[in-house]
Amino acid sequence: MNKQSSDFSELDDLYQEIILDHYRSPRNQKKLDTVDIAAEGFNPFCGDKVLLSIKLEDNVVEQVSFEGNGCSISQASASMLTNLIKGETLDKARSLYSSFRELMHGTPKETLDDLGEAEALEGVRQFPIRIKCALLAWVALEDGIKKYTNVT
Ligand code: ZN
């Protein structure tokens, strides 16, 4: 069994498919010309790296892209994140971050924002060491927004 399939052997098949689809064809990889928020995340446990770039227009995420490498969960999660925050306000982006973090901690979905495909990562919480992978891009996003809003 290769490493990739062992990451997922316990996850629901449909969820696996969504995650692998994002991993193999990550969304929003086009480099931006102007970057208002750049946020980097690094997870030494499996060497995951994510760099998020956001272009804002009136505090709305007008464009977003990411680059990175690492395990399938970290990269799929980053790809899903970019899809979710595009067109949203920074406040909404932070709220999505909180909801995703809560999802990883087992809070019932009904009380959370709609996380779309990112809900496919719910099963990751059965593997505590992989939660860091799933949260990597999200934590970078939260840090980046915090820094940005503190200086403006
Ligand atoms: Zn990882």
PDB file of C-alpha atoms and ligand atoms in Angstrom:
ATOM      1  CA  MET A   1       0.000   0.000   0.000  1.00  0.00           C
ATOM      2  CA  ASN A   2       1.436   3.384  -0.875  1.00  0.00           C
ATOM      3  CA  LYS A   3       1.494   6.288   1.512  1.00  0.00           C
ATOM      4  CA  GLN A   4      -1.305   8.139  -0.192  1.00  0.00           C
ATOM      5  CA  SER A   5      -3.900   5.425   0.109  1.00  0.00           C
ATOM      6  CA  SER A   6      -2.969   4.756   3.720  1.00  0.00           C
ATOM      7  CA  ASP A   7      -3.798   8.400   4.448  1.00  0.00           C
ATOM      8  CA  PHE A   8      -7.354   7.705   3.516  1.00  0.00           C
ATOM      9  CA  SER A   9      -8.116   4.091   4.122  1.00  0.00           C
ATOM     10  CA  GLU A  10     -10.492   4.948   6.952  1.00  0.00           C
ATOM     11  CA  LEU A  11     -12.299   7.776   5.185  1.00  0.00           C
ATOM     12  CA  ASP A  12     -15.566   7.544   3.358  1.00  0.00           C
ATOM     13  CA  ASP A  13     -15.094   6.746  -0.355  1.00  0.00           C
ATOM     14  CA  LEU A  14     -16.944   9.782  -1.636  1.00  0.00           C
ATOM     15  CA  TYR A  15     -14.950  12.044   0.643  1.00  0.00           C
ATOM     16  CA  GLN A  16     -11.729  10.398  -0.491  1.00  0.00           C
ATOM     17  CA  GLU A  17     -12.651  11.141  -4.053  1.00  0.00           C
ATOM     18  CA  ILE A  18     -13.323  14.820  -3.393  1.00  0.00           C
ATOM     19  CA  ILE A  19     -10.063  15.179  -1.479  1.00  0.00           C
ATOM     20  CA  LEU A  20      -8.009  13.394  -4.122  1.00  0.00           C
ATOM     21  CA  ASP A  21      -9.612  15.447  -6.869  1.00  0.00           C
ATOM     22  CA  HIS A  22      -8.485  18.666  -5.184  1.00  0.00           C
ATOM     23  CA  TYR A  23      -5.053  17.200  -4.523  1.00  0.00           C
ATOM     24  CA  ARG A  24      -4.523  16.111  -8.106  1.00  0.00           C
ATOM     25  CA  SER A  25      -6.052  19.217  -9.698  1.00  0.00           C
ATOM     26  CA  PRO A  26      -5.607  21.991  -7.182  1.00  0.00           C
ATOM     27  CA  ARG A  27      -7.783  25.043  -7.801  1.00  0.00           C
ATOM     28  CA  ASN A  28      -6.661  28.657  -7.928  1.00  0.00           C
ATOM     29  CA  GLN A  29      -2.978  28.207  -8.667  1.00  0.00           C
ATOM     30  CA  LYS A  30      -2.645  31.187 -10.968  1.00  0.00           C
ATOM     31  CA  LYS A  31      -0.192  33.749  -9.605  1.00  0.00           C
ATOM     32  CA  LEU A  32      -1.696  37.137  -8.773  1.00  0.00           C
ATOM     33  CA  ASP A  33      -0.310  40.408 -10.089  1.00  0.00           C
ATOM     34  CA  THR A  34      -1.184  42.300  -6.939  1.00  0.00           C
ATOM     35  CA  VAL A  35      -1.125  40.747  -3.490  1.00  0.00           C
ATOM     36  CA  ASP A  36      -2.644  42.423  -0.443  1.00  0.00           C
ATOM     37  CA  ILE A  37      -2.319  39.502   1.937  1.00  0.00           C
ATOM     38  CA  ALA A  38       0.404  36.883   1.668  1.00  0.00           C
ATOM     39  CA  ALA A  39       0.312  34.161   4.274  1.00  0.00           C
ATOM     40  CA  GLU A  40       2.570  31.196   4.700  1.00  0.00           C
ATOM     41  CA  GLY A  41       2.070  27.988   6.599  1.00  0.00           C
ATOM     42  CA  PHE A  42       4.556  25.238   7.357  1.00  0.00           C
ATOM     43  CA  ASN A  43       3.932  21.953   9.076  1.00  0.00           C
ATOM     44  CA  PRO A  44       7.233  20.324  10.036  1.00  0.00           C
ATOM     45  CA  PHE A  45       5.527  17.009  10.827  1.00  0.00           C
ATOM     46  CA  CYS A  46       5.120  16.059   7.187  1.00  0.00           C
ATOM     47  CA  GLY A  47       6.846  18.966   5.483  1.00  0.00           C
ATOM     48  CA  ASP A  48       3.635  20.577   4.239  1.00  0.00           C
ATOM     49  CA  LYS A  49       3.980  24.081   2.867  1.00  0.00           C
ATOM     50  CA  VAL A  50       1.296  26.490   1.743  1.00  0.00           C
ATOM     51  CA  LEU A  51       1.575  30.054   0.517  1.00  0.00           C
ATOM     52  CA  LEU A  52      -1.702  31.925   0.130  1.00  0.00           C
ATOM     53  CA  SER A  53      -2.002  35.138  -1.861  1.00  0.00           C
ATOM     54  CA  ILE A  54      -5.077  37.321  -1.664  1.00  0.00           C
ATOM     55  CA  LYS A  55      -6.057  40.400  -3.617  1.00  0.00           C
ATOM     56  CA  LEU A  56      -8.713  42.525  -1.956  1.00  0.00           C
ATOM     57  CA  GLU A  57     -11.276  44.952  -3.236  1.00  0.00           C
ATOM     58  CA  ASP A  58     -13.118  46.851  -0.477  1.00  0.00           C
ATOM     59  CA  ASN A  59     -12.269  44.137   2.062  1.00  0.00           C
ATOM     60  CA  VAL A  60     -13.669  41.445  -0.194  1.00  0.00           C
ATOM     61  CA  VAL A  61     -11.445  38.641  -1.460  1.00  0.00           C
ATOM     62  CA  GLU A  62     -11.414  39.489  -5.124  1.00  0.00           C
ATOM     63  CA  GLN A  63      -8.754  36.988  -6.129  1.00  0.00           C
ATOM     64  CA  VAL A  64      -6.972  34.256  -4.265  1.00  0.00           C
ATOM     65  CA  SER A  65      -4.303  31.765  -5.192  1.00  0.00           C
ATOM     66  CA  PHE A  66      -2.055  29.316  -3.431  1.00  0.00           C
ATOM     67  CA  GLU A  67       1.126  27.396  -4.029  1.00  0.00           C
ATOM     68  CA  GLY A  68       2.432  24.637  -1.927  1.00  0.00           C
ATOM     69  CA  ASN A  69       3.577  21.121  -1.583  1.00  0.00           C
ATOM     70  CA  GLY A  70       3.082  18.404   0.942  1.00  0.00           C
ATOM     71  CA  CYS A  71       0.636  15.676   1.793  1.00  0.00           C
ATOM     72  CA  SER A  72      -2.672  15.285   0.015  1.00  0.00           C
ATOM     73  CA  ILE A  73      -4.732  16.488   2.979  1.00  0.00           C
ATOM     74  CA  SER A  74      -2.833  19.754   3.363  1.00  0.00           C
ATOM     75  CA  GLN A  75      -2.936  20.573  -0.338  1.00  0.00           C
ATOM     76  CA  ALA A  76      -6.561  19.539  -0.872  1.00  0.00           C
ATOM     77  CA  SER A  77      -7.591  21.602   2.135  1.00  0.00           C
ATOM     78  CA  ALA A  78      -5.759  24.670   0.765  1.00  0.00           C
ATOM     79  CA  SER A  79      -7.427  24.211  -2.600  1.00  0.00           C
ATOM     80  CA  MET A  80     -10.877  23.985  -0.990  1.00  0.00           C
ATOM     81  CA  LEU A  81     -10.151  27.031   1.137  1.00  0.00           C
ATOM     82  CA  THR A  82      -9.376  29.178  -1.903  1.00  0.00           C
ATOM     83  CA  ASN A  83     -12.674  28.193  -3.512  1.00  0.00           C
ATOM     84  CA  LEU A  84     -14.591  28.981  -0.330  1.00  0.00           C
ATOM     85  CA  ILE A  85     -13.225  32.430   0.437  1.00  0.00           C
ATOM     86  CA  LYS A  86     -13.288  33.812  -3.091  1.00  0.00           C
ATOM     87  CA  GLY A  87     -15.824  36.642  -3.249  1.00  0.00           C
ATOM     88  CA  GLU A  88     -16.258  36.717   0.525  1.00  0.00           C
ATOM     89  CA  THR A  89     -15.499  39.512   2.971  1.00  0.00           C
ATOM     90  CA  LEU A  90     -12.546  39.133   5.336  1.00  0.00           C
ATOM     91  CA  ASP A  91     -14.998  38.794   8.223  1.00  0.00           C
ATOM     92  CA  LYS A  92     -16.707  35.926   6.448  1.00  0.00           C
ATOM     93  CA  ALA A  93     -13.336  34.338   5.663  1.00  0.00           C
ATOM     94  CA  ARG A  94     -12.482  34.406   9.373  1.00  0.00           C
ATOM     95  CA  SER A  95     -15.857  32.961  10.210  1.00  0.00           C
ATOM     96  CA  LEU A  96     -15.248  30.126   7.736  1.00  0.00           C
ATOM     97  CA  TYR A  97     -11.896  29.514   9.413  1.00  0.00           C
ATOM     98  CA  SER A  98     -13.606  29.218  12.813  1.00  0.00           C
ATOM     99  CA  SER A  99     -16.196  26.850  11.394  1.00  0.00           C
ATOM    100  CA  PHE A 100     -13.567  24.671   9.769  1.00  0.00           C
ATOM    101  CA  ARG A 101     -11.569  24.535  12.992  1.00  0.00           C
ATOM    102  CA  GLU A 102     -14.717  23.562  14.880  1.00  0.00           C
ATOM    103  CA  LEU A 103     -15.454  20.869  12.294  1.00  0.00           C
ATOM    104  CA  MET A 104     -12.013  19.403  13.020  1.00  0.00           C
ATOM    105  CA  HIS A 105     -12.875  19.430  16.715  1.00  0.00           C
ATOM    106  CA  GLY A 106     -16.155  17.637  16.231  1.00  0.00           C
ATOM    107  CA  THR A 107     -18.658  20.462  16.644  1.00  0.00           C
ATOM    108  CA  PRO A 108     -21.996  19.498  15.029  1.00  0.00           C
ATOM    109  CA  LYS A 109     -22.268  20.752  11.452  1.00  0.00           C
ATOM    110  CA  GLU A 110     -25.656  22.409  11.972  1.00  0.00           C
ATOM    111  CA  THR A 111     -24.075  25.156  14.041  1.00  0.00           C
ATOM    112  CA  LEU A 112     -21.327  25.905  11.510  1.00  0.00           C
ATOM    113  CA  ASP A 113     -21.062  27.894   8.290  1.00  0.00           C
ATOM    114  CA  ASP A 114     -21.641  25.932   5.131  1.00  0.00           C
ATOM    115  CA  LEU A 115     -18.187  24.606   4.315  1.00  0.00           C
ATOM    116  CA  GLY A 116     -19.067  22.984   1.015  1.00  0.00           C
ATOM    117  CA  GLU A 117     -16.522  20.483  -0.211  1.00  0.00           C
ATOM    118  CA  ALA A 118     -14.277  21.194   2.771  1.00  0.00           C
ATOM    119  CA  GLU A 119     -16.723  19.117   4.819  1.00  0.00           C
ATOM    120  CA  ALA A 120     -15.149  16.139   3.061  1.00  0.00           C
ATOM    121  CA  LEU A 121     -12.216  16.647   5.424  1.00  0.00           C
ATOM    122  CA  GLU A 122     -14.373  15.982   8.479  1.00  0.00           C
ATOM    123  CA  GLY A 123     -13.134  12.398   8.719  1.00  0.00           C
ATOM    124  CA  VAL A 124      -9.581  13.646   9.184  1.00  0.00           C
ATOM    125  CA  ARG A 125     -10.378  14.383  12.802  1.00  0.00           C
ATOM    126  CA  GLN A 126     -10.144  10.661  13.498  1.00  0.00           C
ATOM    127  CA  PHE A 127      -6.415  11.077  12.892  1.00  0.00           C
ATOM    128  CA  PRO A 128      -5.227  13.759  15.310  1.00  0.00           C
ATOM    129  CA  ILE A 129      -1.801  14.148  13.719  1.00  0.00           C
ATOM    130  CA  ARG A 130      -3.400  14.914  10.372  1.00  0.00           C
ATOM    131  CA  ILE A 131      -5.606  17.685  11.739  1.00  0.00           C
ATOM    132  CA  LYS A 132      -2.569  19.958  11.525  1.00  0.00           C
ATOM    133  CA  CYS A 133      -2.305  19.148   7.834  1.00  0.00           C
ATOM    134  CA  ALA A 134      -5.955  19.984   7.223  1.00  0.00           C
ATOM    135  CA  LEU A 135      -5.740  23.212   9.229  1.00  0.00           C
ATOM    136  CA  LEU A 136      -2.445  24.445   7.778  1.00  0.00           C
ATOM    137  CA  ALA A 137      -3.796  26.760   5.084  1.00  0.00           C
ATOM    138  CA  TRP A 138      -6.637  27.919   7.355  1.00  0.00           C
ATOM    139  CA  VAL A 139      -4.332  28.937  10.163  1.00  0.00           C
ATOM    140  CA  ALA A 140      -2.138  30.775   7.635  1.00  0.00           C
ATOM    141  CA  LEU A 141      -5.262  32.556   6.370  1.00  0.00           C
ATOM    142  CA  GLU A 142      -6.284  33.622   9.868  1.00  0.00           C
ATOM    143  CA  ASP A 143      -2.752  34.898  10.628  1.00  0.00           C
ATOM    144  CA  GLY A 144      -2.592  36.761   7.350  1.00  0.00           C
ATOM    145  CA  ILE A 145      -5.942  38.458   7.884  1.00  0.00           C
ATOM    146  CA  LYS A 146      -5.029  39.373  11.468  1.00  0.00           C
ATOM    147  CA  LYS A 147      -1.779  40.994  10.371  1.00  0.00           C
ATOM    148  CA  TYR A 148      -3.516  42.812   7.564  1.00  0.00           C
ATOM    149  CA  THR A 149      -6.337  44.199   9.685  1.00  0.00           C
ATOM    150  CA  ASN A 150      -3.898  45.289  12.411  1.00  0.00           C
ATOM    151  CA  VAL A 151      -1.927  47.512  10.070  1.00  0.00           C
ATOM    152  CA  THR A 152      -4.844  49.015   8.172  1.00  0.00           C
TER     153      THR A 152
HETATM  154 ZN    ZN B   1       0.485  16.757   6.028  1.00  0.00          ZN
END
